[in-house]
Each structure stands twice: as structure tokens, then as C-alpha cells.
Amino acid sequence: MKKNSLLLMALCTVLIGFSQDVAIIPQPVSLEKRNGTFELNGQSRIEIPTGDAAVRRVADMLAAQLRKATGYAIPVQNAGPAGDARKNTIRLLLNKKEAADLGAEGYRLEAGPGVVVLSANKPAGLFYGVQTLLQLLPKEIESKTSVKKTNWVVPAVMITDQPRFGWRGLMFDVSRHFFTKEQVKQFIDEMVKYKYNLLHWHLTDDQGWRVEIKSLPRLTEVGAWRVDKTGTFGQFSPPTADEPRTYGGFYTQADIKEIVQYASDRFVNILPEIDVPGHSLAAVASYPDLSCTPGTYHVNSGEKFMQWGEGTFSALVDNTLCPANEKVYEFLDKVFTEVAQLFPFGYIHMGGDECAKNFWEKSDQIKTLMQKENLKDMHEVQSYFVKRVEKIIESKGKKLIGWDEILEGGLAPNAAVMSWRGIKGGIEAVKQGHEVVMSPNSSVYIDLMQGDPSIEPPVYSTVRLKSSYQFEPVPDGVDGKFVKGGQANLWTEQIYNMRHAQYMTWPRAMAVAECVWSPKNKKDWNNFIGRVEKHFERFDVAEIKYAPSMYDPIVKVSKAEDGQIKVDLGTEVEGLDIYYSFDNSFPDRFYPRYTQALIPPKDAVNLKLITYRGKQPIGRAMTIPVSELQRRAGKK
Ligand code: ACM
């Protein structure tokens, strides 16, 4: 009897171990499941080698996270003499002899009964191993308050892991909408869980200058503030002269130093972006002399000021710095002197994107510059500017990176290129022997809608989760040694708060994380979705918002031969059923199930849709007016 119950207990432990699915994102290089579990309890301890402050920090962060959720005050202790292998221990080790298969950021994690051994060549590797260890624990480990739970088990595994790319970035635009210092730290906390190591911080734009430059105080006295507006950004009514400019904010240099340190403690580099010569209205509003066009300027408050056409654009207000004005280079020298001192990362991003040329074309100063410097067109004027900026940035000991427009008119000698208008700019830059970071809007622009426009907050285009998952930083035929990695970009015109920033970021940033960390041959969409669903449960515990859009139907509308419209439906996630109605009532699983293209009945007003997994509704109730379907089909 006693023997039987012991056997039963052992069996239960194994079953608990197996029933708790291993769902790690990004997928590790190699993962072997073993029998048994490591059980964390009030007597567990974390052991570290003596004398390494960075390892100590990693261990302390682990202990703090474990304590929050479990309530256990797990001590961090220095390792005893060699061979003193104590049980119930999470052991962090730095390899004395570097392991070739781990590089600078890789780790090996061996979990089994009584012990977890996490080893790496560098502290960064231990930090990523800790992220994996947390993902191996039950989802309640994500709780910010202590959870009554007795079986904090880690399934026995052997994991060997290291990233595919050294540049694994997320861009955060804090200009269009301002996010506080604490929110930026929260953004960093969330990105590191998925092993991102670079925060591209978009600090300046037409709608706000967010970094204190001590030698140029008006940048933040004037440039950081605009009229407070809510609704659809870009379509606001123009502010009147007396509307108070109360919306905005900026980071003091002390704030920046604090965030840089916070990021560095988590092995995140910060790439500051000062977006010039376009996107510069906040700077021009602060110092109007920087423009080629004399006038009075205001920081944009979300009213229309650019004209976008098919592949063309122009500015209604001159939001550019004047490449023909020496004061501009003096200004940039001051800005980059202070920026270079604030940010230890080796690169500074100078923007360079979407610079309207229509005011330059009218400027006598620019005409004189073109004659003097023998510049044939506006692209060459822009290129002249970028090359001057490169000299300034290099004089501060940094390297220039810019959006792919910096290729136009000739790339600056040492510039790195961030390819956003697809991958063609990146391919061209590699051909010219320049470093590249891939960030194509077709797959990693996480400000765009992630599902049907009838249900998503409106943005001008869509990038579904599956497109993000298909992101490949090294296109066929491109020499991978020039591709530093990739990143997803969170522009915030339509993002007013942190909850919505989270909604837009997750789960697409999980997909991009896997594209930049995991080996290409480990990517598997269906397997990824299974893991994403597990991570949604963790997000629920952590109270972090995410988009459930992957469960909603994909709607494709076309014209049928007889002039009617035809509606094809699909889903990103396999195995879902779609139910529909045209009678204005809410469909459920007792309604018609979609099996073939739908033709809206004559006089129908709305198509209503919902997805189910078996008997469970899983997508959101969607309504698309038939008039909208007709518009999408190009039929009035
Ligand atoms: C960009 O999206 N304008 C770089």
C-alpha cells in the first residue's frame, strides 16, 4: 500500500511535469524534455558565483520576480566550494571556458529534480536563460501579487539556446504621443521577456521634441508641447491661436540617464533617434531660423499638414530643416554632442525619412547651395545634408544609422541603413557594402491594424500576425553578414495610452522576436500559435493587454461574374469555424457555418460574423455593413 502510494506520487509528479506544456517564445535552438520536475518552494535558493555584479543583478531580478508571485523570499547566495552541490537550488554559472555554441547571449538551462543549472558565457546569456526559466514556470509566476499555489514546478528540460541576430529591436515612438519614464521602463520590462535587446527610441518628430538639450532649451520649452486632442489623429481640426498647448512632456537628462541604466541592467541598448531633416516641425517651432521658409511655426497637434498621394507627398507647412543654412549644422552639432553623451550605444539614428522637398524647391538658399555644391536634384540636396550629419555624428564617436531614404542621392560613406519601405532599401545597401537593419512596413509595422478594419481601431493599413511571423531579415541572395538583425516599429499617432500600446505590440512582437532570435528552420506557424495561446494566459495573469485579432475572420471581397459581390472568409488560426448572419441578429454556433463564398442576399444590410473553436466562441462579434463590402469590392 505504502509502496503503491509512493509510486502514485511519483507518477503524479511526472504527469504534472508533462501536463504543464513547455511553450517558450522565442523558440530555443534546442529543447529536450526530460522526466521529472524541479519544484520551487520556500526552501529554494539561488546560487551565483562570487564577485560578478552583473550576475548578481540577474539573480536579484529573478528572486524579486519569484518573490512577487510565490511569496517565497528566495535567497541569492554565493556558491560554496566546488563540488558542494546543494539540492533545491537554481544555480547560475558563468563558463570559465567559453562554450562555442552559446556566443555572447546564449545560455544552457538544465532543469531536473532538485536543481536548475543555468550556464552562459556572459551575464546577458544568464539573463535570457532566466526569461526562459520564468516561461517554464506556471503562468501564475507572471502575477504582480502573491498567488496561493503549492506546485511551482519547472518541467525537466535541457535547453541550449542563442540568438540568430545581435540586433533584436523594438521601436517606440514617444513623440506623437508622450509616454512617461515609468511607461518606458514598463515597455522595456515587457520586451525583454521575449529577449529583445534594443530599444529604438523615436524621440523627436513633428508632434513633439522629447529629449532635454541643455544648450537649446526652447526645444523642450516650446517643442515638447501641443494642443490636447482626442479622436482620429491626423484629422483633427487646426488649433486656434488661443488653444492652450498642454499636451506633451519630455525626458530630462536625469530621466534619460535613469532609463539608459534601467535598460542596460536588462541588457538592452537604446538607439536614440533624432529625426531630421523632415519630421522636424517641433524643432522648427522652437527655432524657426532652422527652416528655409521664414514664418511662425507650431508643433503639430494632429491636424493635417502633409499631402499623401500614390508614391508622392508634399508638406502643407515646411516641417524640414534647411540643408543650405550653416546654423542648422551648428544646431545639430549641439544636439548630437548632448545625445552622444547621454546614450552609450554606438549608433545614433538620424531619421532621414519622408522629407518633403516642395519648400526646398522654392528656396533661393537651396538653389545657391545646389550651384555651389554641384547638386543636381533634391535627392542630392538631401544626400549632402545626410553626409554632413554623418560627419557630425562621427565626430562624437558614433556611427550614423538612418531610414532607407538616406540611400537617395547617394549614401553617406559609413552609414547603416534601416530598411522600412519593404526590404529593397536594405538589399541595395548590402550591395553597396553597408550594414542593414531590416524593418519592413509590410510585416513588422506594429502600429498598423492587425485584423479587419470593421473591428480594429482605424489605421491606414494592416499587418496581420501571420505576416509578422513571415518576416525574414535576410532575403534570398543577400549576404547575411551585413544584416545586423531586425526590429518591429510602434508608431503612436493612433496610440494614446499604454494599454493600447500593449494591444498593438502583442502578439505581433512575439512573432518578430521569434524571427530575430530563433533559427529559421525552427519556425513553425501552427506550433507558434499554440505557444501564443499559452502566452495569452500569462498576459492575462500579468494584466498586460494583447490583441485577440488572430481569432477573428479574414474577410476578402471580390466582384462575382454576375456583378454581385462575393465574400470569402478565412482564419489565421487553423481549426476554427465561422458562423454568420445577414439578418442583423448575432450569429452563434447554431447559425449557418461558413463553408463557401457568400453572396449577400438582395436587401441585406449587415454581415455579422463570429468564430468558434468547437462549442466555444473565440473571436469577437464582427459586423460589416453590406455597403462597406460593396465599397471594398470597388463597387458603389
Ligand atoms: C517611417 O515609417 N516613416 C520610417
Short mmCIF file of C-alpha atoms in Angstrom, two decimals, residues 296-579:
data_model
loop_
_atom_site.label_atom_id
_atom_site.label_comp_id
_atom_site.label_asym_id
_atom_site.label_seq_id
_atom_site.Cartn_x
_atom_site.Cartn_y
_atom_site.Cartn_z
CA THR A 296 5.87 81.33 -37.47
CA TYR A 297 5.55 77.63 -36.71
CA HIS A 298 3.65 75.48 -34.24
CA VAL A 299 4.17 71.94 -33.09
CA ASN A 300 1.64 69.81 -34.95
CA SER A 301 -1.34 68.78 -32.82
CA GLY A 302 -2.63 66.08 -35.13
CA GLU A 303 -4.19 68.33 -37.76
CA LYS A 304 -3.45 67.52 -41.38
CA PHE A 305 -0.23 69.11 -42.61
CA MET A 306 1.08 66.65 -45.18
CA GLN A 307 -0.45 65.69 -48.51
CA TRP A 308 -0.04 61.98 -49.31
CA GLY A 309 -0.55 60.69 -52.88
CA GLU A 310 0.30 57.48 -54.72
CA GLY A 311 4.05 57.30 -54.04
CA THR A 312 4.28 61.08 -53.68
CA PHE A 313 3.92 63.51 -50.84
CA SER A 314 4.34 67.16 -50.04
CA ALA A 315 4.16 69.31 -46.93
CA LEU A 316 1.50 71.95 -46.37
CA VAL A 317 3.73 73.50 -43.68
CA ASP A 318 7.51 73.47 -44.05
CA ASN A 319 8.49 70.87 -41.43
CA THR A 320 12.08 70.50 -42.63
CA LEU A 321 15.47 71.75 -41.55
CA CYS A 322 17.23 73.80 -44.22
CA PRO A 323 20.31 71.98 -45.62
CA ALA A 324 21.58 75.30 -47.01
CA ASN A 325 21.75 77.00 -43.63
CA GLU A 326 25.00 76.66 -41.65
CA LYS A 327 23.06 77.39 -38.46
CA VAL A 328 21.34 74.03 -38.94
CA TYR A 329 24.66 72.20 -38.69
CA GLU A 330 25.64 74.23 -35.63
CA PHE A 331 22.28 73.29 -34.12
CA LEU A 332 22.79 69.60 -34.94
CA ASP A 333 26.30 69.69 -33.54
CA LYS A 334 24.88 70.84 -30.20
CA VAL A 335 22.09 68.26 -30.29
CA PHE A 336 24.34 65.34 -31.17
CA THR A 337 27.02 66.40 -28.65
CA GLU A 338 24.50 66.01 -25.84
CA VAL A 339 22.75 62.97 -27.32
CA ALA A 340 26.08 61.19 -27.75
CA GLN A 341 26.92 61.87 -24.10
CA LEU A 342 23.56 60.57 -22.90
CA PHE A 343 23.43 57.32 -24.84
CA PRO A 344 26.33 54.87 -24.63
CA PHE A 345 25.13 52.84 -27.65
CA GLY A 346 27.45 53.08 -30.65
CA TYR A 347 24.82 54.28 -33.14
CA ILE A 348 22.68 57.39 -33.42
CA HIS A 349 19.62 57.32 -35.69
CA MET A 350 19.17 60.50 -37.73
CA GLY A 351 15.77 59.61 -39.21
CA GLY A 352 16.01 60.87 -42.78
CA ASP A 353 12.57 59.56 -43.78
CA GLU A 354 9.73 61.22 -45.64
CA CYS A 355 11.40 64.59 -46.09
CA ALA A 356 9.13 66.77 -48.22
CA LYS A 357 11.08 68.75 -50.80
CA ASN A 358 8.40 71.16 -52.02
CA PHE A 359 9.59 74.05 -49.84
CA TRP A 360 13.25 73.37 -50.66
CA GLU A 361 12.35 73.55 -54.35
CA LYS A 362 11.12 77.11 -53.85
CA SER A 363 14.06 78.24 -51.71
CA ASP A 364 16.73 80.60 -53.11
CA GLN A 365 19.12 79.40 -50.40
CA ILE A 366 18.76 75.86 -51.70
CA LYS A 367 19.31 76.99 -55.30
CA THR A 368 22.55 78.69 -54.25
CA LEU A 369 23.65 75.59 -52.37
CA MET A 370 22.96 73.41 -55.39
CA GLN A 371 25.11 75.60 -57.60
CA LYS A 372 27.92 75.82 -55.08
CA GLU A 373 27.99 72.10 -54.32
CA ASN A 374 27.04 70.96 -57.82
CA LEU A 375 23.92 69.13 -56.64
CA LYS A 376 21.58 68.16 -59.45
CA ASP A 377 18.32 67.47 -57.66
CA MET A 378 16.58 67.39 -54.31
CA HIS A 379 17.79 63.86 -53.61
CA GLU A 380 21.35 65.13 -53.87
CA VAL A 381 20.49 68.04 -51.58
CA GLN A 382 19.20 65.53 -49.03
CA SER A 383 22.27 63.36 -49.50
CA TYR A 384 24.52 66.43 -48.98
CA PHE A 385 22.68 67.01 -45.70
CA VAL A 386 23.00 63.37 -44.57
CA LYS A 387 26.72 63.34 -45.32
CA ARG A 388 27.21 66.49 -43.23
CA VAL A 389 25.20 64.92 -40.41
CA GLU A 390 27.31 61.78 -40.65
CA LYS A 391 30.45 63.89 -40.11
CA ILE A 392 28.87 65.47 -37.03
CA ILE A 393 27.75 62.14 -35.59
CA GLU A 394 31.12 60.54 -36.27
CA SER A 395 32.87 63.49 -34.62
CA LYS A 396 31.04 62.45 -31.44
CA GLY A 397 32.44 58.92 -31.74
CA LYS A 398 29.19 57.39 -33.02
CA LYS A 399 28.00 55.72 -36.18
CA LEU A 400 25.06 57.01 -38.22
CA ILE A 401 22.02 54.91 -38.99
CA GLY A 402 19.02 56.24 -40.90
CA TRP A 403 15.81 55.18 -42.63
CA ASP A 404 16.27 53.90 -46.18
CA GLU A 405 15.63 57.32 -47.78
CA ILE A 406 19.25 58.10 -46.92
CA LEU A 407 20.14 55.98 -49.96
CA GLU A 408 18.55 58.59 -52.22
CA GLY A 409 21.10 60.84 -53.89
CA GLY A 410 23.98 58.66 -52.62
CA LEU A 411 24.60 57.01 -49.28
CA ALA A 412 26.98 58.60 -46.76
CA PRO A 413 30.28 56.66 -46.63
CA ASN A 414 29.79 54.69 -43.39
CA ALA A 415 26.05 54.90 -42.82
CA ALA A 416 23.96 51.93 -41.73
CA VAL A 417 20.51 51.65 -43.27
CA MET A 418 17.23 50.76 -41.62
CA SER A 419 15.02 49.39 -44.38
CA TRP A 420 11.37 50.25 -43.80
CA ARG A 421 9.80 50.71 -47.26
CA GLY A 422 9.93 46.96 -47.72
CA ILE A 423 13.31 45.26 -47.99
CA LYS A 424 14.58 46.78 -51.23
CA GLY A 425 16.49 49.60 -49.48
CA GLY A 426 18.17 47.01 -47.29
CA ILE A 427 19.11 44.88 -50.29
CA GLU A 428 20.57 47.91 -52.08
CA ALA A 429 22.55 48.99 -49.01
CA VAL A 430 24.03 45.49 -48.64
CA LYS A 431 25.03 45.59 -52.33
CA GLN A 432 26.91 48.77 -51.54
CA GLY A 433 28.59 47.05 -48.58
CA HIS A 434 26.71 48.85 -45.80
CA GLU A 435 25.24 47.47 -42.60
CA VAL A 436 21.50 46.97 -42.59
CA VAL A 437 18.69 46.51 -40.09
CA MET A 438 15.53 45.13 -41.66
CA SER A 439 12.27 46.66 -40.57
CA PRO A 440 9.84 46.38 -43.49
CA ASN A 441 6.44 48.02 -43.12
CA SER A 442 4.82 45.02 -44.81
CA SER A 443 5.50 42.75 -41.87
CA VAL A 444 6.84 44.49 -38.78
CA TYR A 445 4.95 47.81 -38.60
CA ILE A 446 3.05 47.03 -35.44
CA ASP A 447 1.23 50.36 -35.49
CA LEU A 448 -0.88 49.05 -38.37
CA MET A 449 -4.17 47.22 -37.88
CA GLN A 450 -3.83 43.51 -37.16
CA GLY A 451 -7.26 42.43 -38.32
CA ASP A 452 -10.35 43.52 -40.18
CA PRO A 453 -10.93 47.30 -40.24
CA SER A 454 -14.51 46.74 -39.06
CA ILE A 455 -13.19 45.70 -35.67
CA GLU A 456 -9.76 47.27 -35.27
CA PRO A 457 -9.05 50.86 -34.22
CA PRO A 458 -8.54 52.56 -37.59
CA VAL A 459 -5.07 52.91 -39.12
CA TYR A 460 -4.28 53.29 -42.81
CA SER A 461 -3.20 49.69 -43.43
CA THR A 462 -2.99 46.18 -41.98
CA VAL A 463 -0.24 43.77 -40.90
CA ARG A 464 -1.61 40.50 -39.59
CA LEU A 465 0.19 38.33 -37.07
CA LYS A 466 0.97 35.82 -39.80
CA SER A 467 2.71 38.48 -41.90
CA SER A 468 4.80 39.41 -38.88
CA TYR A 469 5.68 35.75 -38.41
CA GLN A 470 6.79 35.54 -42.04
CA PHE A 471 9.37 38.30 -41.53
CA GLU A 472 12.78 37.16 -42.81
CA PRO A 473 15.62 39.61 -42.16
CA VAL A 474 17.99 38.05 -44.70
CA PRO A 475 16.32 37.94 -48.13
CA ASP A 476 17.44 35.27 -50.61
CA GLY A 477 20.65 36.21 -52.35
CA VAL A 478 21.67 38.79 -49.74
CA ASP A 479 24.95 38.47 -47.88
CA GLY A 480 23.79 37.89 -44.31
CA LYS A 481 26.96 39.26 -42.79
CA PHE A 482 25.74 42.81 -43.48
CA VAL A 483 22.33 42.23 -41.90
CA LYS A 484 22.60 43.10 -38.24
CA GLY A 485 19.08 41.98 -37.49
CA GLY A 486 15.56 43.27 -37.46
CA GLN A 487 13.05 45.20 -35.49
CA ALA A 488 9.36 45.98 -35.19
CA ASN A 489 8.19 49.59 -35.07
CA LEU A 490 5.48 51.03 -32.88
CA TRP A 491 4.48 54.44 -34.23
CA THR A 492 1.99 56.11 -31.96
CA GLU A 493 -0.13 58.53 -33.98
CA GLN A 494 -3.21 56.47 -33.09
CA ILE A 495 -1.87 55.15 -29.78
CA TYR A 496 -2.92 57.37 -26.91
CA ASN A 497 -2.05 55.23 -23.92
CA MET A 498 -0.03 52.29 -22.64
CA ARG A 499 -2.90 49.80 -22.74
CA HIS A 500 -3.33 50.38 -26.45
CA ALA A 501 0.44 50.30 -26.97
CA GLN A 502 0.34 46.80 -25.47
CA TYR A 503 -2.61 45.79 -27.64
CA MET A 504 -0.71 46.80 -30.76
CA THR A 505 2.58 45.23 -29.67
CA TRP A 506 1.38 41.80 -28.59
CA PRO A 507 1.27 39.21 -30.02
CA ARG A 508 3.00 40.60 -33.13
CA ALA A 509 6.18 41.36 -31.20
CA MET A 510 6.22 37.70 -30.12
CA ALA A 511 6.29 36.77 -33.81
CA VAL A 512 9.08 39.20 -34.61
CA ALA A 513 11.04 38.04 -31.55
CA GLU A 514 10.99 34.51 -32.94
CA CYS A 515 12.10 35.81 -36.37
CA VAL A 516 15.16 37.55 -34.92
CA TRP A 517 16.10 35.06 -32.20
CA SER A 518 15.22 31.54 -33.35
CA PRO A 519 16.90 29.54 -36.09
CA LYS A 520 14.99 29.92 -39.37
CA ASN A 521 14.32 26.17 -39.53
CA LYS A 522 12.68 26.20 -36.09
CA LYS A 523 9.86 28.46 -37.20
CA ASP A 524 6.52 26.71 -37.44
CA TRP A 525 3.31 28.77 -37.63
CA ASN A 526 0.90 26.26 -36.08
CA ASN A 527 3.29 25.43 -33.30
CA PHE A 528 3.86 29.16 -32.73
CA ILE A 529 0.12 29.81 -32.43
CA GLY A 530 -0.17 27.07 -29.81
CA ARG A 531 2.53 28.78 -27.79
CA VAL A 532 1.00 32.23 -28.31
CA GLU A 533 -2.23 30.95 -26.80
CA LYS A 534 -0.33 29.78 -23.73
CA HIS A 535 1.32 33.18 -23.51
CA PHE A 536 -2.07 34.92 -23.72
CA GLU A 537 -2.88 33.13 -20.45
CA ARG A 538 0.30 34.53 -18.97
CA PHE A 539 -0.59 38.02 -20.21
CA ASP A 540 -3.98 37.66 -18.52
CA VAL A 541 -2.24 36.93 -15.23
CA ALA A 542 0.22 39.79 -15.77
CA GLU A 543 -2.68 42.07 -16.77
CA ILE A 544 -0.92 43.08 -19.96
CA LYS A 545 -3.21 43.76 -22.88
CA TYR A 546 -2.89 41.92 -26.18
CA ALA A 547 -4.83 41.73 -29.41
CA PRO A 548 -7.05 38.66 -29.93
CA SER A 549 -7.33 39.59 -33.64
CA MET A 550 -5.81 36.30 -34.80
CA TYR A 551 -9.08 34.62 -33.85
CA ASP A 552 -11.24 36.90 -36.00
CA PRO A 553 -12.23 36.05 -39.57
CA ILE A 554 -10.25 37.29 -42.55
CA VAL A 555 -12.69 38.85 -44.99
CA LYS A 556 -11.88 39.06 -48.71
CA VAL A 557 -14.37 40.70 -51.02
CA SER A 558 -14.40 40.47 -54.79
CA LYS A 559 -16.80 41.03 -57.64
CA ALA A 560 -18.64 37.92 -58.80
CA GLU A 561 -19.16 37.36 -62.52
CA ASP A 562 -22.82 38.37 -62.42
CA GLY A 563 -21.89 41.76 -60.93
CA GLN A 564 -22.74 40.75 -57.38
CA ILE A 565 -20.15 40.71 -54.66
CA LYS A 566 -18.58 37.59 -53.28
CA VAL A 567 -17.27 37.30 -49.72
CA ASP A 568 -14.52 34.76 -48.99
CA LEU A 569 -13.79 34.11 -45.33
CA GLY A 570 -10.80 32.50 -43.67
CA THR A 571 -8.93 32.41 -40.38
CA GLU A 572 -5.30 32.82 -39.39
CA VAL A 573 -5.62 30.14 -36.73
CA GLU A 574 -6.44 26.67 -38.02
CA GLY A 575 -9.42 24.67 -36.81
CA LEU A 576 -11.88 27.50 -36.20
CA ASP A 577 -15.46 27.60 -37.50
CA ILE A 578 -17.04 30.82 -38.73
CA TYR A 579 -20.78 31.39 -38.25
#
